Short mmCIF file of N, CA and C in Angstrom, two decimals:
data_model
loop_
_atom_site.label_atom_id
_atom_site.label_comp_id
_atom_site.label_asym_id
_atom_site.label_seq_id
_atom_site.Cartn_x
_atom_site.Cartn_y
_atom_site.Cartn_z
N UNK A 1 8.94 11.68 52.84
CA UNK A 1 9.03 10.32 52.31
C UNK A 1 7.72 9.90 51.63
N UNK A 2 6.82 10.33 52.17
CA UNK A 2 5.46 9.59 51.87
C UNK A 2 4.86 10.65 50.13
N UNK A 3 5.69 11.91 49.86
CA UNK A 3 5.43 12.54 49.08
C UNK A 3 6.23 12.10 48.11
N UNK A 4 7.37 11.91 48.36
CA UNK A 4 8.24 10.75 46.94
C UNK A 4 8.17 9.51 46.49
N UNK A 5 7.19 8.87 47.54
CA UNK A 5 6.40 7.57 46.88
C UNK A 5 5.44 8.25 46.41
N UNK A 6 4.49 8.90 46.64
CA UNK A 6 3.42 9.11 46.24
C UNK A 6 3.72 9.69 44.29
N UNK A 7 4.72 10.42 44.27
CA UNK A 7 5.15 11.04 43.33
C UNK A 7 5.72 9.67 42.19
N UNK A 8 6.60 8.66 43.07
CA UNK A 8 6.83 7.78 42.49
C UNK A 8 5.89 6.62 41.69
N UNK A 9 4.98 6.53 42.50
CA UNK A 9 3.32 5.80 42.41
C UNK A 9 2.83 6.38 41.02
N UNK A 10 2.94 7.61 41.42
CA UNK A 10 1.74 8.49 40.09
C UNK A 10 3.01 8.21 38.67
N UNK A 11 4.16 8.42 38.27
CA UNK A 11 5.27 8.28 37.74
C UNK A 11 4.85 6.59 36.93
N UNK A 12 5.06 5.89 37.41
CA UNK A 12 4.66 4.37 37.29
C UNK A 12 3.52 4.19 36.60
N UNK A 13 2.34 4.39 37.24
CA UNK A 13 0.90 4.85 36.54
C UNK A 13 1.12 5.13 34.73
N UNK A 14 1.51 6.55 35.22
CA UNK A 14 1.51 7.57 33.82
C UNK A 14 2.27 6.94 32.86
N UNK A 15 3.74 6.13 33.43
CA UNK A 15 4.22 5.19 32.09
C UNK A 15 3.60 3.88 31.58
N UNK A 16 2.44 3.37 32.69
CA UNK A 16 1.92 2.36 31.67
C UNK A 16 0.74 2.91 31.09
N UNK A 17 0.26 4.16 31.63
CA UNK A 17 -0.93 4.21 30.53
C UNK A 17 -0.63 4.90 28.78
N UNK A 18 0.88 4.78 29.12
CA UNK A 18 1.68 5.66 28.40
C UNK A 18 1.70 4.82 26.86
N UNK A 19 2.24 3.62 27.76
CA UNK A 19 2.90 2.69 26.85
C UNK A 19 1.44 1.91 26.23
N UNK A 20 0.24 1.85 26.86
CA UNK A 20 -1.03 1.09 26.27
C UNK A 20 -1.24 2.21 25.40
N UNK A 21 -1.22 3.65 25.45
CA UNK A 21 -1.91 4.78 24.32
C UNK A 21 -1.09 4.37 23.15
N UNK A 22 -0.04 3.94 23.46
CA UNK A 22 0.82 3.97 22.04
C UNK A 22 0.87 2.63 21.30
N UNK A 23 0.22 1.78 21.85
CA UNK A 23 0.49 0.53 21.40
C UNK A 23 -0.96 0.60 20.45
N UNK A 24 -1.65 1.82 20.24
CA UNK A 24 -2.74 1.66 18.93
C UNK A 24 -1.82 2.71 17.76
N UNK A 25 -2.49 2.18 16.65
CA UNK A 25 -1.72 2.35 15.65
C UNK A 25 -2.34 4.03 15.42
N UNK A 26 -1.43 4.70 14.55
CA UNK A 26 -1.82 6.09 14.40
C UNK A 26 -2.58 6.15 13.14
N UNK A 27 -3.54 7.05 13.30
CA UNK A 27 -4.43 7.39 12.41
C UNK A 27 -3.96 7.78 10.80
N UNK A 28 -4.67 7.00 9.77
CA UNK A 28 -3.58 7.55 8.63
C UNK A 28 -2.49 6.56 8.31
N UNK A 29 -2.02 6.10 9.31
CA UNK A 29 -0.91 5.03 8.62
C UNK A 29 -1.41 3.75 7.97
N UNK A 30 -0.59 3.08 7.16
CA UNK A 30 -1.31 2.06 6.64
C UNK A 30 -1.73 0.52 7.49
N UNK A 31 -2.57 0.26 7.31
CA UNK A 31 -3.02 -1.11 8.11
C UNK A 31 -1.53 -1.82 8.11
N UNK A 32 -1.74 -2.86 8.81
CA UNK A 32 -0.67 -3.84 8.92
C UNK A 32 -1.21 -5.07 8.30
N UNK A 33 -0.83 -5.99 7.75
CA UNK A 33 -2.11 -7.12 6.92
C UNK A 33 -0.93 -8.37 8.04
N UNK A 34 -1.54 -9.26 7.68
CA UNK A 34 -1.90 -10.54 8.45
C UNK A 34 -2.72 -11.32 7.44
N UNK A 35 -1.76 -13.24 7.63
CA UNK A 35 -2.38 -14.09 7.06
C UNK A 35 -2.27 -15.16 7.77
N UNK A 36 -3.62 -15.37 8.25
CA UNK A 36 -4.76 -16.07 8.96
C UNK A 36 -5.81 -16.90 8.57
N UNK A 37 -6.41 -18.08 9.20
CA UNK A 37 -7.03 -18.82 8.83
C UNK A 37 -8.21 -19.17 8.90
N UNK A 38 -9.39 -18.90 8.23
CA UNK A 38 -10.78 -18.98 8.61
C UNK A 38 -11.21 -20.04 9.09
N UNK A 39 -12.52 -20.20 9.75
CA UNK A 39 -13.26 -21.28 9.72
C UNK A 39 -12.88 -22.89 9.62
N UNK A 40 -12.43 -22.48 7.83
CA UNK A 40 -12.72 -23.74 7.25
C UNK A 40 -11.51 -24.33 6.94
N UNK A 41 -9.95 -23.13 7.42
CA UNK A 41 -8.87 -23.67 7.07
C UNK A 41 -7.96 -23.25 6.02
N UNK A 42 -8.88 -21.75 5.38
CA UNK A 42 -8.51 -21.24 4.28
C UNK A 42 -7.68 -19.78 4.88
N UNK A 43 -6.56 -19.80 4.17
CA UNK A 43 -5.56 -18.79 4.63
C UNK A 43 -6.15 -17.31 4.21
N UNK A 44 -6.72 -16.32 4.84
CA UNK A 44 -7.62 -15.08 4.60
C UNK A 44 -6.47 -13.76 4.75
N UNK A 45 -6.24 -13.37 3.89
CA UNK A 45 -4.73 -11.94 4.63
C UNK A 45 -5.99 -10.53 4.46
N UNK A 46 -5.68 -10.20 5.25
CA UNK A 46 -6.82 -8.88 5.89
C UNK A 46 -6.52 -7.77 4.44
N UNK A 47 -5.62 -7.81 3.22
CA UNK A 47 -5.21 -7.04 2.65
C UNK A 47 -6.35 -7.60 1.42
N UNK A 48 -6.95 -8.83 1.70
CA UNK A 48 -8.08 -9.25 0.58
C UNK A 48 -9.01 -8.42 -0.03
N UNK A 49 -9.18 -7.43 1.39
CA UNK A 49 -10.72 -6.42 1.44
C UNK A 49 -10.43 -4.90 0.99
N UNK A 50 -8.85 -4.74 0.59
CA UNK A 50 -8.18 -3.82 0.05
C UNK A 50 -9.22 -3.51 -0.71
N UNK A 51 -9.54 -1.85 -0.80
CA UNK A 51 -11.04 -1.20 -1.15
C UNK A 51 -11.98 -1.11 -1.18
N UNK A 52 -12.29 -1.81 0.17
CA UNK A 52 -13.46 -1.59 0.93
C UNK A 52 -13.64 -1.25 2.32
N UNK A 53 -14.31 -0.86 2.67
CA UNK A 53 -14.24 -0.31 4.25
C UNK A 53 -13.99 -1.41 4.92
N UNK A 54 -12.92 -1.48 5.76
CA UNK A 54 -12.87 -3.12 6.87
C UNK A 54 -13.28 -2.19 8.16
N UNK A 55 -13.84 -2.92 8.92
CA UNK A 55 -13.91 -3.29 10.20
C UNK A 55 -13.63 -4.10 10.90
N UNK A 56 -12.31 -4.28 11.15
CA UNK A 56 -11.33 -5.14 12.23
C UNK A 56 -11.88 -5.14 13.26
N UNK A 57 -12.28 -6.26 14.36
CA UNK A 57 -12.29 -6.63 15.22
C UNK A 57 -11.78 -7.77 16.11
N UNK A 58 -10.65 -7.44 16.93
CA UNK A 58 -10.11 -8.17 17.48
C UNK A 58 -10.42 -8.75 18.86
N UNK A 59 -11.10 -9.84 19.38
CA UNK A 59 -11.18 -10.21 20.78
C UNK A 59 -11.47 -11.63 20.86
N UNK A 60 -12.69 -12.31 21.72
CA UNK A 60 -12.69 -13.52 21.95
C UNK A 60 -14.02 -13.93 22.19
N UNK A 61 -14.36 -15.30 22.12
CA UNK A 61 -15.74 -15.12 22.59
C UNK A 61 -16.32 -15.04 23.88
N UNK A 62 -15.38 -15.29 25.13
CA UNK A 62 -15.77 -15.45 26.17
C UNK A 62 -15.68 -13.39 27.19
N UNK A 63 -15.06 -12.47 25.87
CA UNK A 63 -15.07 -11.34 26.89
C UNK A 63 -16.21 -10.79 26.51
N UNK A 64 -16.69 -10.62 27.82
CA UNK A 64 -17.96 -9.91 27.47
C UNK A 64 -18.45 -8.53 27.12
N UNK A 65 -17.26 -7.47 26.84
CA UNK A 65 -17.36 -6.36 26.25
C UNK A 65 -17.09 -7.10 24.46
N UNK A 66 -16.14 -7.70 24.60
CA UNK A 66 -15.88 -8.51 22.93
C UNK A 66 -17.39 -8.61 22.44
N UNK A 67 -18.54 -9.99 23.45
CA UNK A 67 -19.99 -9.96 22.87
C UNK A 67 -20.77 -8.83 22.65
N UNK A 68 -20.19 -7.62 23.36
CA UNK A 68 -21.37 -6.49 23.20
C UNK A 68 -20.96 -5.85 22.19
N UNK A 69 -19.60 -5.52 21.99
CA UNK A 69 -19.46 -5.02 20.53
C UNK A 69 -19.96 -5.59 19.48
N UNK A 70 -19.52 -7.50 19.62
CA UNK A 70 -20.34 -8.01 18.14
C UNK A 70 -21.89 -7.50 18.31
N UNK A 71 -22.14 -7.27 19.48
CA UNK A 71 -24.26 -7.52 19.28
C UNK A 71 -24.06 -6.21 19.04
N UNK A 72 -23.84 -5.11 19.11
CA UNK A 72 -23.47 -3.42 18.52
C UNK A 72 -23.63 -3.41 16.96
N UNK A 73 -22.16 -4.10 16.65
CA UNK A 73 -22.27 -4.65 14.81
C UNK A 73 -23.22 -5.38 14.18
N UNK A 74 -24.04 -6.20 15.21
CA UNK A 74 -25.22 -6.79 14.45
C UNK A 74 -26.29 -5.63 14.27
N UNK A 75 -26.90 -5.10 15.29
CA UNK A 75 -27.29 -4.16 15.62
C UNK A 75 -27.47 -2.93 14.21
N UNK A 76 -26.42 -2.80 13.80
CA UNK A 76 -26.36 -1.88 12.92
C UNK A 76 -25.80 -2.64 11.43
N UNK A 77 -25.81 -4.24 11.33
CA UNK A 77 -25.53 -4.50 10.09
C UNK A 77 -25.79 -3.98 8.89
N UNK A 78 -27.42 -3.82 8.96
CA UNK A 78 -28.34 -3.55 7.67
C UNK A 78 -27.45 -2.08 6.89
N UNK A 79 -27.06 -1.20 7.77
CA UNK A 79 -26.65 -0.13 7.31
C UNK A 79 -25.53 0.22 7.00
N UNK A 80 -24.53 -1.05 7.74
CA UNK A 80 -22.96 -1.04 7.19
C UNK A 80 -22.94 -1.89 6.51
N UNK A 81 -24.03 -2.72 5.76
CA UNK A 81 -23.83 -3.73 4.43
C UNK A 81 -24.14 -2.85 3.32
N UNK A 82 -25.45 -1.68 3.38
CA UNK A 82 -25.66 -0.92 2.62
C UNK A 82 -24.24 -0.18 2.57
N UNK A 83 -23.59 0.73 3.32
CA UNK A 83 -22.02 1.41 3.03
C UNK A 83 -20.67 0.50 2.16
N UNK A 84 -20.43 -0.72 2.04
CA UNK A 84 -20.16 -1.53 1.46
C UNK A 84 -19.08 -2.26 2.47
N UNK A 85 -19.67 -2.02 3.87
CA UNK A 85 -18.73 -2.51 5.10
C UNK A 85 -18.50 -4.03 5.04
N UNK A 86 -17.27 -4.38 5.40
CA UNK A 86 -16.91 -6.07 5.73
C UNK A 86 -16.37 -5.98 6.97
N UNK A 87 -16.84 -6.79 7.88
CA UNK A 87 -16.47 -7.05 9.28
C UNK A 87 -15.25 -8.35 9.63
N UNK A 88 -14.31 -8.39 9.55
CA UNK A 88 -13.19 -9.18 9.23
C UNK A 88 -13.18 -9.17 11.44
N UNK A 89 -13.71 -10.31 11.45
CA UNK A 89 -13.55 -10.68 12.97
C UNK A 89 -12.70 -11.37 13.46
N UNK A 90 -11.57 -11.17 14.21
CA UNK A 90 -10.43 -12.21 14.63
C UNK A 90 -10.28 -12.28 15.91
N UNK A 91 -10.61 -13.54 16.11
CA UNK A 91 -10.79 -14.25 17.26
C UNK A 91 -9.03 -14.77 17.90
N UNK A 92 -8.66 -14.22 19.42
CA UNK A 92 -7.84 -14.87 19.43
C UNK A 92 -7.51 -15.71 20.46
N UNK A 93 -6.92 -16.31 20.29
CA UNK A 93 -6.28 -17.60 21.47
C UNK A 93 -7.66 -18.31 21.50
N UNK A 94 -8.16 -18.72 19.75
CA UNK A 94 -9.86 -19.49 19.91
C UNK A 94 -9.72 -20.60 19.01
N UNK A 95 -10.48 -21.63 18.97
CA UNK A 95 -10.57 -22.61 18.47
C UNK A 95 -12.09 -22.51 17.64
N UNK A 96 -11.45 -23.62 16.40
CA UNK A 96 -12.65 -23.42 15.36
C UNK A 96 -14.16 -23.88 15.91
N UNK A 97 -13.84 -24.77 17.07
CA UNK A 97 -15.27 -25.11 17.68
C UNK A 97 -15.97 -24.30 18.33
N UNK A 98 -15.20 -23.56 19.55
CA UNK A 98 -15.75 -22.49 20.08
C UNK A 98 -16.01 -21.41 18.98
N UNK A 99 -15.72 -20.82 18.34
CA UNK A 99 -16.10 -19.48 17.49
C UNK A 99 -17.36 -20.15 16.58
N UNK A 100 -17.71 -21.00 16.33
CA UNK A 100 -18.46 -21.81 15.49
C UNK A 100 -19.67 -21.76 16.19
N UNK A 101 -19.70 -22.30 17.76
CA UNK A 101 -21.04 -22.07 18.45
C UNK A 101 -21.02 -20.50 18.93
N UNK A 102 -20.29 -19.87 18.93
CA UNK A 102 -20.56 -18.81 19.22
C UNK A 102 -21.50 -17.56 18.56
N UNK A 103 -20.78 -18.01 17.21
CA UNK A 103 -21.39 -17.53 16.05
C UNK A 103 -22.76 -18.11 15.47
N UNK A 104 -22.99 -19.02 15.69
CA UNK A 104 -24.40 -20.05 15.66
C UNK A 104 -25.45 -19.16 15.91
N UNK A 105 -26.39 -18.77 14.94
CA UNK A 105 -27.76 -18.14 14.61
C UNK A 105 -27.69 -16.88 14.54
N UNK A 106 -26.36 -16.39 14.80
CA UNK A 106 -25.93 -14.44 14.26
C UNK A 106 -26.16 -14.32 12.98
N UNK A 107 -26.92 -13.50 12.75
CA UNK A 107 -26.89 -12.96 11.50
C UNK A 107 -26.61 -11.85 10.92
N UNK A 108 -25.04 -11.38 10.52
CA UNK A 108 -24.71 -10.37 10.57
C UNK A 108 -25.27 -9.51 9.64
N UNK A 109 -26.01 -9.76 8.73
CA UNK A 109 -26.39 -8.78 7.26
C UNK A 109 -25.42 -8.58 6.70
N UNK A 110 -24.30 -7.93 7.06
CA UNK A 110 -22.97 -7.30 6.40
C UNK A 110 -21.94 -8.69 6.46
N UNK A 111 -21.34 -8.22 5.10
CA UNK A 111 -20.49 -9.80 4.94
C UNK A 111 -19.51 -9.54 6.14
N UNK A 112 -19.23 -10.61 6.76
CA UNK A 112 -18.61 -10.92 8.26
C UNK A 112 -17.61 -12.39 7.68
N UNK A 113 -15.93 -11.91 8.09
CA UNK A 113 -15.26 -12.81 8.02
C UNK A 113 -14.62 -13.10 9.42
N UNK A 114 -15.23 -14.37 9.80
CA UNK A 114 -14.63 -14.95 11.32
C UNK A 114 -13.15 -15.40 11.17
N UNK A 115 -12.33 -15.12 11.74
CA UNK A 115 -10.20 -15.93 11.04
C UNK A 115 -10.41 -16.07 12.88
N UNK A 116 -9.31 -16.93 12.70
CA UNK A 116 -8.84 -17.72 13.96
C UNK A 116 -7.71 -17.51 14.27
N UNK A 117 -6.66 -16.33 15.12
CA UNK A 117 -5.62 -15.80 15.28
C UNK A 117 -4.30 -16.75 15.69
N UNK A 118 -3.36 -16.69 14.83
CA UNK A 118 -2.10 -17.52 15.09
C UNK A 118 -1.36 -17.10 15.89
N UNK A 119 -1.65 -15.65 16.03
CA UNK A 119 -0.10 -14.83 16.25
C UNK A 119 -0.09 -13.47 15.79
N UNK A 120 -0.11 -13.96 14.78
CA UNK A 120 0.47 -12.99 13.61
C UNK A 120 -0.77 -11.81 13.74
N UNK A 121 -1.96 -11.49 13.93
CA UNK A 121 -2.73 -10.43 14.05
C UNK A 121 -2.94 -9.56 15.42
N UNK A 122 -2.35 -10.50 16.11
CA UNK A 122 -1.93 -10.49 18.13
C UNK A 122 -0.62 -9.48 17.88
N UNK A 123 0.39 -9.82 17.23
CA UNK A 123 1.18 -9.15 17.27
C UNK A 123 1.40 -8.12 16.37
N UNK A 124 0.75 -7.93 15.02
CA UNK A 124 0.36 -6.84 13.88
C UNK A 124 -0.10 -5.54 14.38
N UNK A 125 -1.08 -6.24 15.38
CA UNK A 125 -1.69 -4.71 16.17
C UNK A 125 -1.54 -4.24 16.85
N UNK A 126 -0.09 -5.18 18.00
CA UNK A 126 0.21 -5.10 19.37
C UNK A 126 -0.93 -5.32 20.16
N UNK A 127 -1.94 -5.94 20.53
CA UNK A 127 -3.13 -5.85 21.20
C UNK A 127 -2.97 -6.31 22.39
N UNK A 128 -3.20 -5.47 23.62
CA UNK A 128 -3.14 -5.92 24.92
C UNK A 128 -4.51 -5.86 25.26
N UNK A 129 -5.03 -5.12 24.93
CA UNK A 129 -6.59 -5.00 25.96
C UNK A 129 -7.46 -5.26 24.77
N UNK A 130 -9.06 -5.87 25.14
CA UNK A 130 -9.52 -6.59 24.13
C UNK A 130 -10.95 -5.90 24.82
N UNK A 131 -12.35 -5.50 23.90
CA UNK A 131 -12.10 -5.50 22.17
C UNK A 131 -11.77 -4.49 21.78
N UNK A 132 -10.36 -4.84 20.56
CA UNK A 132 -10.12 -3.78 19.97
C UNK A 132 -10.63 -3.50 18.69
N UNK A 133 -11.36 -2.20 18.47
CA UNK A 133 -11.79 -2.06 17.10
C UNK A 133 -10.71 -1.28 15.96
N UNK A 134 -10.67 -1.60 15.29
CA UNK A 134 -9.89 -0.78 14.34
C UNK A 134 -10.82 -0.67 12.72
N UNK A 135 -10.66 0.74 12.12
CA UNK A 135 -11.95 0.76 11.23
C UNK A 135 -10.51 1.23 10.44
N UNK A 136 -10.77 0.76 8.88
CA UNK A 136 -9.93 0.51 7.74
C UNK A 136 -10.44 1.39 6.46
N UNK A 137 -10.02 2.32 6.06
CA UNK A 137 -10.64 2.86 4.68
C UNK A 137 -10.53 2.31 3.48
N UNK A 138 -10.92 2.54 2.36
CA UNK A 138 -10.40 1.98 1.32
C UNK A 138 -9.53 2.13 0.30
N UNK A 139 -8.14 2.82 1.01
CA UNK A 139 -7.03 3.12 0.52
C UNK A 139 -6.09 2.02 1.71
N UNK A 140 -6.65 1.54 2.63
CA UNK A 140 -6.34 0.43 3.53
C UNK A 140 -5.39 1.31 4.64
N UNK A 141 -5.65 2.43 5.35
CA UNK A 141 -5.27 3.56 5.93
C UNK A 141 -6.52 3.48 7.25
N UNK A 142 -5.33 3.26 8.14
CA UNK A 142 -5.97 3.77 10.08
C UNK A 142 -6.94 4.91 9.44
N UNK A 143 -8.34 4.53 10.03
CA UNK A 143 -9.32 5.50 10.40
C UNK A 143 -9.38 5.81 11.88
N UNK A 144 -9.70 4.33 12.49
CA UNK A 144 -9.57 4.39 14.26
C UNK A 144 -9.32 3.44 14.44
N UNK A 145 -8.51 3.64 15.69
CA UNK A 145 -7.86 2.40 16.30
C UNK A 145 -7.97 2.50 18.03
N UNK A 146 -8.78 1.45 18.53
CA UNK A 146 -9.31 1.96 19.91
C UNK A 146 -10.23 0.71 20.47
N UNK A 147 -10.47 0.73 21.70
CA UNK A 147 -11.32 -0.19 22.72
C UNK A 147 -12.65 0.27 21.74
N UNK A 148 -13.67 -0.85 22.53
CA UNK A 148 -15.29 -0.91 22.19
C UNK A 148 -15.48 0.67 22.08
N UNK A 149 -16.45 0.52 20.62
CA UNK A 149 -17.29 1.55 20.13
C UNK A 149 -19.12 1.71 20.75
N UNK A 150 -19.32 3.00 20.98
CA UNK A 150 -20.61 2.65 20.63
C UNK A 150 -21.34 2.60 19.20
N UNK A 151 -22.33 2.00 18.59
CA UNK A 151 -22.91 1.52 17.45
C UNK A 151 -22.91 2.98 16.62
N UNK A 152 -23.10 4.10 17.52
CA UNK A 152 -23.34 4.77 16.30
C UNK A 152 -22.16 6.10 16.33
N UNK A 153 -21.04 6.00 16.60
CA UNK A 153 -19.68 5.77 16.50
C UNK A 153 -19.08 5.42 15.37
N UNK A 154 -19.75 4.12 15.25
CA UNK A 154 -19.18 3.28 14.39
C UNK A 154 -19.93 4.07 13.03
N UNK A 155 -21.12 4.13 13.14
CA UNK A 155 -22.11 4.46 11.75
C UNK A 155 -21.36 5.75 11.52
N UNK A 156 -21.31 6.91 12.26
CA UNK A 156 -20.78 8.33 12.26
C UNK A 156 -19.15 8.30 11.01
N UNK A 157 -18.30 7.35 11.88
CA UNK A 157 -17.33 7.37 11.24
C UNK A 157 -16.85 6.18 9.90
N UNK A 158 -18.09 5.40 9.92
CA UNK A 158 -17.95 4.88 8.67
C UNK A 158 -18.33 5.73 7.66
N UNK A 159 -19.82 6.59 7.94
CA UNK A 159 -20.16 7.45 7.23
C UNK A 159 -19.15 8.24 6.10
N UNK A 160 -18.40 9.06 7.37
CA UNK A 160 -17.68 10.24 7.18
C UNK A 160 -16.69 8.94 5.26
N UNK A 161 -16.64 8.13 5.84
CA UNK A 161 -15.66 7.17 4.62
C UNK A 161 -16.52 7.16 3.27
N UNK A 162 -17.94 7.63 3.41
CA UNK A 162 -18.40 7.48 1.85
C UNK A 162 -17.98 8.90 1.07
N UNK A 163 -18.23 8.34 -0.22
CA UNK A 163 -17.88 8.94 -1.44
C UNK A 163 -19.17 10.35 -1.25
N UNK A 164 -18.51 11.66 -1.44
CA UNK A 164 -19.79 12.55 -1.19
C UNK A 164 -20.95 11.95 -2.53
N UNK A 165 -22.12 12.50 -2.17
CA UNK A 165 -23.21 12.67 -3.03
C UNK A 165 -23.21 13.74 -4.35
N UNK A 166 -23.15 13.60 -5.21
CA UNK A 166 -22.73 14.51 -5.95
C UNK A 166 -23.66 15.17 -6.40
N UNK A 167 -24.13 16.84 -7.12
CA UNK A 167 -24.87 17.47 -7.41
C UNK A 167 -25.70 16.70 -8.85
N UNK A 168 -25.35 15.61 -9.56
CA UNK A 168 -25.99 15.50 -10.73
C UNK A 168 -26.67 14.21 -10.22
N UNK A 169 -26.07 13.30 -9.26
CA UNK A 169 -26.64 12.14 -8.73
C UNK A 169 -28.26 12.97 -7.83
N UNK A 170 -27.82 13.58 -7.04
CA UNK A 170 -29.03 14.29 -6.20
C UNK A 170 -29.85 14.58 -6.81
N UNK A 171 -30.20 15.49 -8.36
CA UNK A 171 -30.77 16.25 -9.37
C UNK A 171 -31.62 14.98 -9.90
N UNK A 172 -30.62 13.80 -10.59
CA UNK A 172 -31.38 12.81 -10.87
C UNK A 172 -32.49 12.02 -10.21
N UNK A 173 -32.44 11.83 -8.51
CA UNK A 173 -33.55 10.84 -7.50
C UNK A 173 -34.35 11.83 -7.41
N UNK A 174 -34.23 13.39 -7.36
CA UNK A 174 -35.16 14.46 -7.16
C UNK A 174 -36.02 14.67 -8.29
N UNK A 175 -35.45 14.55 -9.33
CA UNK A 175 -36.41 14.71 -10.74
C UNK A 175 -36.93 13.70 -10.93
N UNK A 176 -37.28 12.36 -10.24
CA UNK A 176 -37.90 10.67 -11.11
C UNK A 176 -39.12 11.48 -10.72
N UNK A 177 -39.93 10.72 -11.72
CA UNK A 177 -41.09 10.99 -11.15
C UNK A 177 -41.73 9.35 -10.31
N UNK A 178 -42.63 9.53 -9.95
CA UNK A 178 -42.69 9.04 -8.40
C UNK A 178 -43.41 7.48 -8.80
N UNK A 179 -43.79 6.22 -9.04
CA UNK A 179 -43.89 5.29 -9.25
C UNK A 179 -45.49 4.84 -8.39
N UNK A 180 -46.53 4.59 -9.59
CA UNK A 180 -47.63 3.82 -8.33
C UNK A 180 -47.66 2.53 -8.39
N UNK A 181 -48.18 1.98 -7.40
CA UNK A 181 -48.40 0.42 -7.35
C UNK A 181 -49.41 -0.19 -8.27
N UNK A 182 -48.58 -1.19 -9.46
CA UNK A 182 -50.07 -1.86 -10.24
C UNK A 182 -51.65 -2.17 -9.34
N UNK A 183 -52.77 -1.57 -9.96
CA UNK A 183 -54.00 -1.82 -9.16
C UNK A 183 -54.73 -3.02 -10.00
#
């Protein structure tokens, strides 16, 4: 008896971790877009940033893996503003006041769009567990879709999204000749 609960127990388990693996979107498929409302009241559809790298982030301000991911993305702004990254942040079950002080003296470097979730991005992504990151290429195609990143995770696989370096671009910064400072 105690081996067919036990069997039953583990059974139960394995179908909900079953059903959370699947509820992220598969790699490669196309984003889902959503139209949502910023800040200020202006309707933002996530399909705006169509050809450019997005970085979706979905959570809240009060979870505190949600704050460590944003301080992660600050963390590494300078270098995902240089890649031509936009951080499209959606806050949900939040109000424009709370996300407003929350956001108060962040300075993301990389253009950062805060939207305020209706619904419609809650249910686009299926999101049960929070923060979820999802990174966007610029054909608007799943790169990753998954819980908190670490920062350089994030850099690794935004990377992998740039355009290679090409042999005549390289030839050209290698041949300048080298610039002195007016004396």
């Amino acid at each position: 008896m105690k081996k067919t609960g036990l069997l039953l127990l583990c059974a139960l388990l394995l179908l909900c971790f079953a059903g959370q693996a699947s509820a992220y979107l598969q790699v490669g498929s196309e984003a889902p877009d959503f139209k949502i409302s910023d800040l200020e009241g202006n309707k933002v559809s996530l399909s705006d940033f169509k050809g450019q790298i997005i970085i979706l982030q979905l959570g809240t301000t009060w979870c505190p893996d949600c704050v460590g991911q944003s301080a992660d993305l600050l963390k590494i702004g300078p270098i995902l503003k240089d890649q031509g990254v936009v951080l499209v942040d959606v806050f949900i079950q939040e109000n424009q006041k709370s996300v407003s002080k929350f956001l108060k003296g962040k300075d993301f470097v990389m253009p950062m769009v805060p939207l305020l979730d209706d619904g419609q991005a809650h249910r686009a992504y299926q999101v049960y567990l929070i923060p979820r990151l999802v990174i966007i290429d610029q054909q608007f195609r799943i790169v990753h879709d998954g819980l908190r990143l670490k920062a350089e995770t994030v850099q690794e696989k935004v990377a992998a999204l740039q355009p290679p370096v090409t042999e005549e671009a390289s030839a050209s910064t290698e041949s300048s000749t080298p610039c002195s400072p007016p004396q």
